[in-house]
Amino acid sequence: MLITSELITAIKGQFRINWSGIHGISHWARVFDNGMKLSKQTGANQKVIQLFSVFHDSRRHNEHLDPKHGPRGAELATQLRENHFPLLTDEEFDLLHQACCLHTKAATHDNITVQTCFDADRLDLGRVGKVPKAKYLCTDAAKLQEMIAWAHQRSIDGAVPDNVLGMIVFQM
Ligand SMILES: [Fe+2]
Ligand SMILES: [Fe+2]
């Protein structure tokens, strides 16, 4: 198991904003789920997606404009790597680092795993009143109207997915 309760405790311990808020654990759980679903079609690395879901917004300082939060999240991943996910290869870690750093800055990326991370996050915009637009998504799998509609409805509903992060939502 890559996402352990020890890892979540370490991330939560330094989290500055609302754990139950729009950039908190239930968003992360939907990003995880979106990414897993997309990966079946894109072939993206699932370990990288799972870690992206818990690190990309882990160091936000506010719920609004915080342009440096991606690089800060990547830095936290660097700090926790050795103790919490030492088996991730350098190549995988580099993809995780890039996905976190660039997720709000880059429109897309040349790597399919990084693209899938971006899309997993962007498909969950309904929670802030935005509808994901295909032109801002990277992968063909995410651009499918069916996929957008599925993820968007869950985002609006604040759905808690049946996955390892969803279980943590219920323990809050
Ligand atoms: Fe973010
Ligand atoms: Fe996010």
PDB file of N, CA, C and O in Angstrom, residues 19-63:
ATOM      1  N   TRP A  19      -8.928  21.193   6.226  1.00  0.00           N
ATOM      2  CA  TRP A  19      -8.796  19.783   5.843  1.00  0.00           C
ATOM      3  C   TRP A  19     -10.052  19.274   5.122  1.00  0.00           C
ATOM      4  O   TRP A  19      -9.985  18.404   4.269  1.00  0.00           O
ATOM      5  N   SER A  20     -11.211  19.818   5.503  1.00  0.00           N
ATOM      6  CA  SER A  20     -12.483  19.410   4.875  1.00  0.00           C
ATOM      7  C   SER A  20     -12.901  20.379   3.778  1.00  0.00           C
ATOM      8  O   SER A  20     -14.025  20.287   3.277  1.00  0.00           O
ATOM      9  N   GLY A  21     -12.040  21.291   3.403  1.00  0.00           N
ATOM     10  CA  GLY A  21     -12.399  22.347   2.453  1.00  0.00           C
ATOM     11  C   GLY A  21     -12.196  21.957   0.998  1.00  0.00           C
ATOM     12  O   GLY A  21     -11.922  20.781   0.681  1.00  0.00           O
ATOM     13  N   ILE A  22     -12.298  22.947   0.115  1.00  0.00           N
ATOM     14  CA  ILE A  22     -12.277  22.672  -1.327  1.00  0.00           C
ATOM     15  C   ILE A  22     -10.935  22.143  -1.846  1.00  0.00           C
ATOM     16  O   ILE A  22     -10.874  21.563  -2.921  1.00  0.00           O
ATOM     17  N   HIS A  23      -9.858  22.370  -1.091  1.00  0.00           N
ATOM     18  CA  HIS A  23      -8.566  21.814  -1.496  1.00  0.00           C
ATOM     19  C   HIS A  23      -8.093  20.732  -0.527  1.00  0.00           C
ATOM     20  O   HIS A  23      -6.897  20.436  -0.458  1.00  0.00           O
ATOM     21  N   GLY A  24      -9.009  20.176   0.244  1.00  0.00           N
ATOM     22  CA  GLY A  24      -8.640  19.190   1.259  1.00  0.00           C
ATOM     23  C   GLY A  24      -8.863  17.747   0.829  1.00  0.00           C
ATOM     24  O   GLY A  24      -8.948  17.435  -0.374  1.00  0.00           O
ATOM     25  N   ILE A  25      -9.000  16.901   1.823  1.00  0.00           N
ATOM     26  CA  ILE A  25      -8.940  15.451   1.631  1.00  0.00           C
ATOM     27  C   ILE A  25     -10.021  14.889   0.690  1.00  0.00           C
ATOM     28  O   ILE A  25      -9.747  13.952  -0.058  1.00  0.00           O
ATOM     29  N   SER A  26     -11.224  15.477   0.679  1.00  0.00           N
ATOM     30  CA  SER A  26     -12.220  14.859  -0.208  1.00  0.00           C
ATOM     31  C   SER A  26     -11.927  15.206  -1.679  1.00  0.00           C
ATOM     32  O   SER A  26     -12.176  14.395  -2.582  1.00  0.00           O
ATOM     33  N   HIS A  27     -11.355  16.399  -1.922  1.00  0.00           N
ATOM     34  CA  HIS A  27     -10.850  16.711  -3.277  1.00  0.00           C
ATOM     35  C   HIS A  27      -9.753  15.723  -3.658  1.00  0.00           C
ATOM     36  O   HIS A  27      -9.765  15.159  -4.762  1.00  0.00           O
ATOM     37  N   TRP A  28      -8.839  15.469  -2.755  1.00  0.00           N
ATOM     38  CA  TRP A  28      -7.731  14.544  -3.043  1.00  0.00           C
ATOM     39  C   TRP A  28      -8.275  13.149  -3.377  1.00  0.00           C
ATOM     40  O   TRP A  28      -7.755  12.479  -4.265  1.00  0.00           O
ATOM     41  N   ALA A  29      -9.309  12.742  -2.641  1.00  0.00           N
ATOM     42  CA  ALA A  29      -9.894  11.413  -2.873  1.00  0.00           C
ATOM     43  C   ALA A  29     -10.526  11.323  -4.262  1.00  0.00           C
ATOM     44  O   ALA A  29     -10.435  10.283  -4.929  1.00  0.00           O
ATOM     45  N   ARG A  30     -11.158  12.404  -4.715  1.00  0.00           N
ATOM     46  CA  ARG A  30     -11.747  12.387  -6.071  1.00  0.00           C
ATOM     47  C   ARG A  30     -10.660  12.459  -7.140  1.00  0.00           C
ATOM     48  O   ARG A  30     -10.770  11.829  -8.199  1.00  0.00           O
ATOM     49  N   VAL A  31      -9.603  13.233  -6.886  1.00  0.00           N
ATOM     50  CA  VAL A  31      -8.481  13.286  -7.839  1.00  0.00           C
ATOM     51  C   VAL A  31      -7.874  11.884  -7.988  1.00  0.00           C
ATOM     52  O   VAL A  31      -7.597  11.429  -9.105  1.00  0.00           O
ATOM     53  N   PHE A  32      -7.706  11.205  -6.875  1.00  0.00           N
ATOM     54  CA  PHE A  32      -7.189   9.829  -6.867  1.00  0.00           C
ATOM     55  C   PHE A  32      -8.070   8.950  -7.761  1.00  0.00           C
ATOM     56  O   PHE A  32      -7.585   8.240  -8.647  1.00  0.00           O
ATOM     57  N   ASP A  33      -9.383   9.029  -7.531  1.00  0.00           N
ATOM     58  CA  ASP A  33     -10.322   8.197  -8.286  1.00  0.00           C
ATOM     59  C   ASP A  33     -10.343   8.560  -9.768  1.00  0.00           C
ATOM     60  O   ASP A  33     -10.335   7.677 -10.634  1.00  0.00           O
ATOM     61  N   ASN A  34     -10.398   9.851 -10.060  1.00  0.00           N
ATOM     62  CA  ASN A  34     -10.367  10.303 -11.459  1.00  0.00           C
ATOM     63  C   ASN A  34      -9.118   9.755 -12.146  1.00  0.00           C
ATOM     64  O   ASN A  34      -9.177   9.255 -13.274  1.00  0.00           O
ATOM     65  N   GLY A  35      -7.992   9.882 -11.471  1.00  0.00           N
ATOM     66  CA  GLY A  35      -6.718   9.448 -12.040  1.00  0.00           C
ATOM     67  C   GLY A  35      -6.669   7.948 -12.276  1.00  0.00           C
ATOM     68  O   GLY A  35      -6.178   7.479 -13.310  1.00  0.00           O
ATOM     69  N   MET A  36      -7.193   7.176 -11.313  1.00  0.00           N
ATOM     70  CA  MET A  36      -7.200   5.717 -11.480  1.00  0.00           C
ATOM     71  C   MET A  36      -8.060   5.317 -12.675  1.00  0.00           C
ATOM     72  O   MET A  36      -7.700   4.457 -13.467  1.00  0.00           O
ATOM     73  N   LYS A  37      -9.215   5.985 -12.791  1.00  0.00           N
ATOM     74  CA  LYS A  37     -10.119   5.677 -13.910  1.00  0.00           C
ATOM     75  C   LYS A  37      -9.456   6.042 -15.246  1.00  0.00           C
ATOM     76  O   LYS A  37      -9.462   5.254 -16.187  1.00  0.00           O
ATOM     77  N   LEU A  38      -8.860   7.226 -15.312  1.00  0.00           N
ATOM     78  CA  LEU A  38      -8.189   7.656 -16.553  1.00  0.00           C
ATOM     79  C   LEU A  38      -7.023   6.737 -16.903  1.00  0.00           C
ATOM     80  O   LEU A  38      -6.784   6.451 -18.081  1.00  0.00           O
ATOM     81  N   SER A  39      -6.290   6.305 -15.884  1.00  0.00           N
ATOM     82  CA  SER A  39      -5.060   5.529 -16.133  1.00  0.00           C
ATOM     83  C   SER A  39      -5.350   4.227 -16.871  1.00  0.00           C
ATOM     84  O   SER A  39      -4.490   3.708 -17.582  1.00  0.00           O
ATOM     85  N   LYS A  40      -6.560   3.694 -16.685  1.00  0.00           N
ATOM     86  CA  LYS A  40      -6.899   2.450 -17.387  1.00  0.00           C
ATOM     87  C   LYS A  40      -6.903   2.672 -18.893  1.00  0.00           C
ATOM     88  O   LYS A  40      -6.693   1.744 -19.665  1.00  0.00           O
ATOM     89  N   GLN A  41      -7.170   3.886 -19.309  1.00  0.00           N
ATOM     90  CA  GLN A  41      -7.125   4.177 -20.747  1.00  0.00           C
ATOM     91  C   GLN A  41      -5.815   4.813 -21.181  1.00  0.00           C
ATOM     92  O   GLN A  41      -5.365   4.614 -22.297  1.00  0.00           O
ATOM     93  N   THR A  42      -5.225   5.647 -20.317  1.00  0.00           N
ATOM     94  CA  THR A  42      -4.022   6.367 -20.748  1.00  0.00           C
ATOM     95  C   THR A  42      -2.756   5.561 -20.519  1.00  0.00           C
ATOM     96  O   THR A  42      -1.709   5.876 -21.090  1.00  0.00           O
ATOM     97  N   GLY A  43      -2.832   4.555 -19.618  1.00  0.00           N
ATOM     98  CA  GLY A  43      -1.630   3.791 -19.286  1.00  0.00           C
ATOM     99  C   GLY A  43      -0.709   4.536 -18.331  1.00  0.00           C
ATOM    100  O   GLY A  43       0.449   4.150 -18.151  1.00  0.00           O
ATOM    101  N   ALA A  44      -1.206   5.582 -17.698  1.00  0.00           N
ATOM    102  CA  ALA A  44      -0.382   6.366 -16.769  1.00  0.00           C
ATOM    103  C   ALA A  44       0.049   5.519 -15.576  1.00  0.00           C
ATOM    104  O   ALA A  44      -0.613   4.553 -15.212  1.00  0.00           O
ATOM    105  N   ASN A  45       1.146   5.926 -14.969  1.00  0.00           N
ATOM    106  CA  ASN A  45       1.688   5.243 -13.793  1.00  0.00           C
ATOM    107  C   ASN A  45       0.799   5.523 -12.573  1.00  0.00           C
ATOM    108  O   ASN A  45       0.671   6.666 -12.131  1.00  0.00           O
ATOM    109  N   GLN A  46       0.184   4.484 -12.026  1.00  0.00           N
ATOM    110  CA  GLN A  46      -0.801   4.671 -10.947  1.00  0.00           C
ATOM    111  C   GLN A  46      -0.162   5.090  -9.637  1.00  0.00           C
ATOM    112  O   GLN A  46      -0.790   5.789  -8.835  1.00  0.00           O
ATOM    113  N   LYS A  47       1.074   4.681  -9.400  1.00  0.00           N
ATOM    114  CA  LYS A  47       1.753   5.100  -8.157  1.00  0.00           C
ATOM    115  C   LYS A  47       1.940   6.617  -8.156  1.00  0.00           C
ATOM    116  O   LYS A  47       1.731   7.290  -7.148  1.00  0.00           O
ATOM    117  N   VAL A  48       2.349   7.130  -9.293  1.00  0.00           N
ATOM    118  CA  VAL A  48       2.573   8.574  -9.407  1.00  0.00           C
ATOM    119  C   VAL A  48       1.254   9.328  -9.214  1.00  0.00           C
ATOM    120  O   VAL A  48       1.192  10.332  -8.500  1.00  0.00           O
ATOM    121  N   ILE A  49       0.184   8.820  -9.813  1.00  0.00           N
ATOM    122  CA  ILE A  49      -1.130   9.475  -9.669  1.00  0.00           C
ATOM    123  C   ILE A  49      -1.582   9.487  -8.216  1.00  0.00           C
ATOM    124  O   ILE A  49      -2.065  10.500  -7.702  1.00  0.00           O
ATOM    125  N   GLN A  50      -1.422   8.365  -7.538  1.00  0.00           N
ATOM    126  CA  GLN A  50      -1.871   8.284  -6.139  1.00  0.00           C
ATOM    127  C   GLN A  50      -1.116   9.289  -5.274  1.00  0.00           C
ATOM    128  O   GLN A  50      -1.706   9.984  -4.444  1.00  0.00           O
ATOM    129  N   LEU A  51       0.193   9.373  -5.484  1.00  0.00           N
ATOM    130  CA  LEU A  51       0.982  10.317  -4.683  1.00  0.00           C
ATOM    131  C   LEU A  51       0.684  11.759  -5.083  1.00  0.00           C
ATOM    132  O   LEU A  51       0.613  12.652  -4.227  1.00  0.00           O
ATOM    133  N   PHE A  52       0.470  11.996  -6.368  1.00  0.00           N
ATOM    134  CA  PHE A  52       0.085  13.335  -6.817  1.00  0.00           C
ATOM    135  C   PHE A  52      -1.185  13.797  -6.099  1.00  0.00           C
ATOM    136  O   PHE A  52      -1.299  14.951  -5.676  1.00  0.00           O
ATOM    137  N   SER A  53      -2.146  12.881  -5.956  1.00  0.00           N
ATOM    138  CA  SER A  53      -3.429  13.283  -5.370  1.00  0.00           C
ATOM    139  C   SER A  53      -3.245  13.822  -3.953  1.00  0.00           C
ATOM    140  O   SER A  53      -3.938  14.755  -3.557  1.00  0.00           O
ATOM    141  N   VAL A  54      -2.306  13.284  -3.213  1.00  0.00           N
ATOM    142  CA  VAL A  54      -2.129  13.739  -1.822  1.00  0.00           C
ATOM    143  C   VAL A  54      -1.089  14.850  -1.657  1.00  0.00           C
ATOM    144  O   VAL A  54      -1.043  15.484  -0.601  1.00  0.00           O
ATOM    145  N   PHE A  55      -0.249  15.072  -2.660  1.00  0.00           N
ATOM    146  CA  PHE A  55       0.776  16.115  -2.503  1.00  0.00           C
ATOM    147  C   PHE A  55       0.467  17.422  -3.234  1.00  0.00           C
ATOM    148  O   PHE A  55       0.938  18.478  -2.833  1.00  0.00           O
ATOM    149  N   HIS A  56      -0.310  17.374  -4.326  1.00  0.00           N
ATOM    150  CA  HIS A  56      -0.364  18.550  -5.207  1.00  0.00           C
ATOM    151  C   HIS A  56      -0.916  19.801  -4.515  1.00  0.00           C
ATOM    152  O   HIS A  56      -0.474  20.912  -4.804  1.00  0.00           O
ATOM    153  N   ASP A  57      -1.874  19.616  -3.597  1.00  0.00           N
ATOM    154  CA  ASP A  57      -2.434  20.770  -2.872  1.00  0.00           C
ATOM    155  C   ASP A  57      -2.073  20.739  -1.384  1.00  0.00           C
ATOM    156  O   ASP A  57      -2.700  21.429  -0.583  1.00  0.00           O
ATOM    157  N   SER A  58      -1.060  19.946  -1.046  1.00  0.00           N
ATOM    158  CA  SER A  58      -0.753  19.720   0.380  1.00  0.00           C
ATOM    159  C   SER A  58      -0.140  20.924   1.075  1.00  0.00           C
ATOM    160  O   SER A  58      -0.117  20.993   2.300  1.00  0.00           O
ATOM    161  N   ARG A  59       0.389  21.858   0.295  1.00  0.00           N
ATOM    162  CA  ARG A  59       1.034  23.013   0.915  1.00  0.00           C
ATOM    163  C   ARG A  59       0.447  24.338   0.441  1.00  0.00           C
ATOM    164  O   ARG A  59       1.159  25.338   0.321  1.00  0.00           O
ATOM    165  N   ARG A  60      -0.852  24.314   0.240  1.00  0.00           N
ATOM    166  CA  ARG A  60      -1.513  25.602  -0.051  1.00  0.00           C
ATOM    167  C   ARG A  60      -1.487  26.466   1.200  1.00  0.00           C
ATOM    168  O   ARG A  60      -1.633  25.976   2.315  1.00  0.00           O
ATOM    169  N   HIS A  61      -1.337  27.749   0.986  1.00  0.00           N
ATOM    170  CA  HIS A  61      -1.395  28.689   2.108  1.00  0.00           C
ATOM    171  C   HIS A  61      -2.741  29.386   2.171  1.00  0.00           C
ATOM    172  O   HIS A  61      -3.044  30.048   3.153  1.00  0.00           O
ATOM    173  N   ASN A  62      -3.524  29.274   1.097  1.00  0.00           N
ATOM    174  CA  ASN A  62      -4.890  29.825   1.116  1.00  0.00           C
ATOM    175  C   ASN A  62      -5.716  29.077   0.065  1.00  0.00           C
ATOM    176  O   ASN A  62      -5.191  28.265  -0.685  1.00  0.00           O
ATOM    177  N   GLU A  63      -7.023  29.381   0.041  1.00  0.00           N
ATOM    178  CA  GLU A  63      -7.940  28.681  -0.881  1.00  0.00           C
ATOM    179  C   GLU A  63      -8.091  29.435  -2.198  1.00  0.00           C
ATOM    180  O   GLU A  63      -8.903  29.064  -3.038  1.00  0.00           O
TER     181      GLU A  63
END
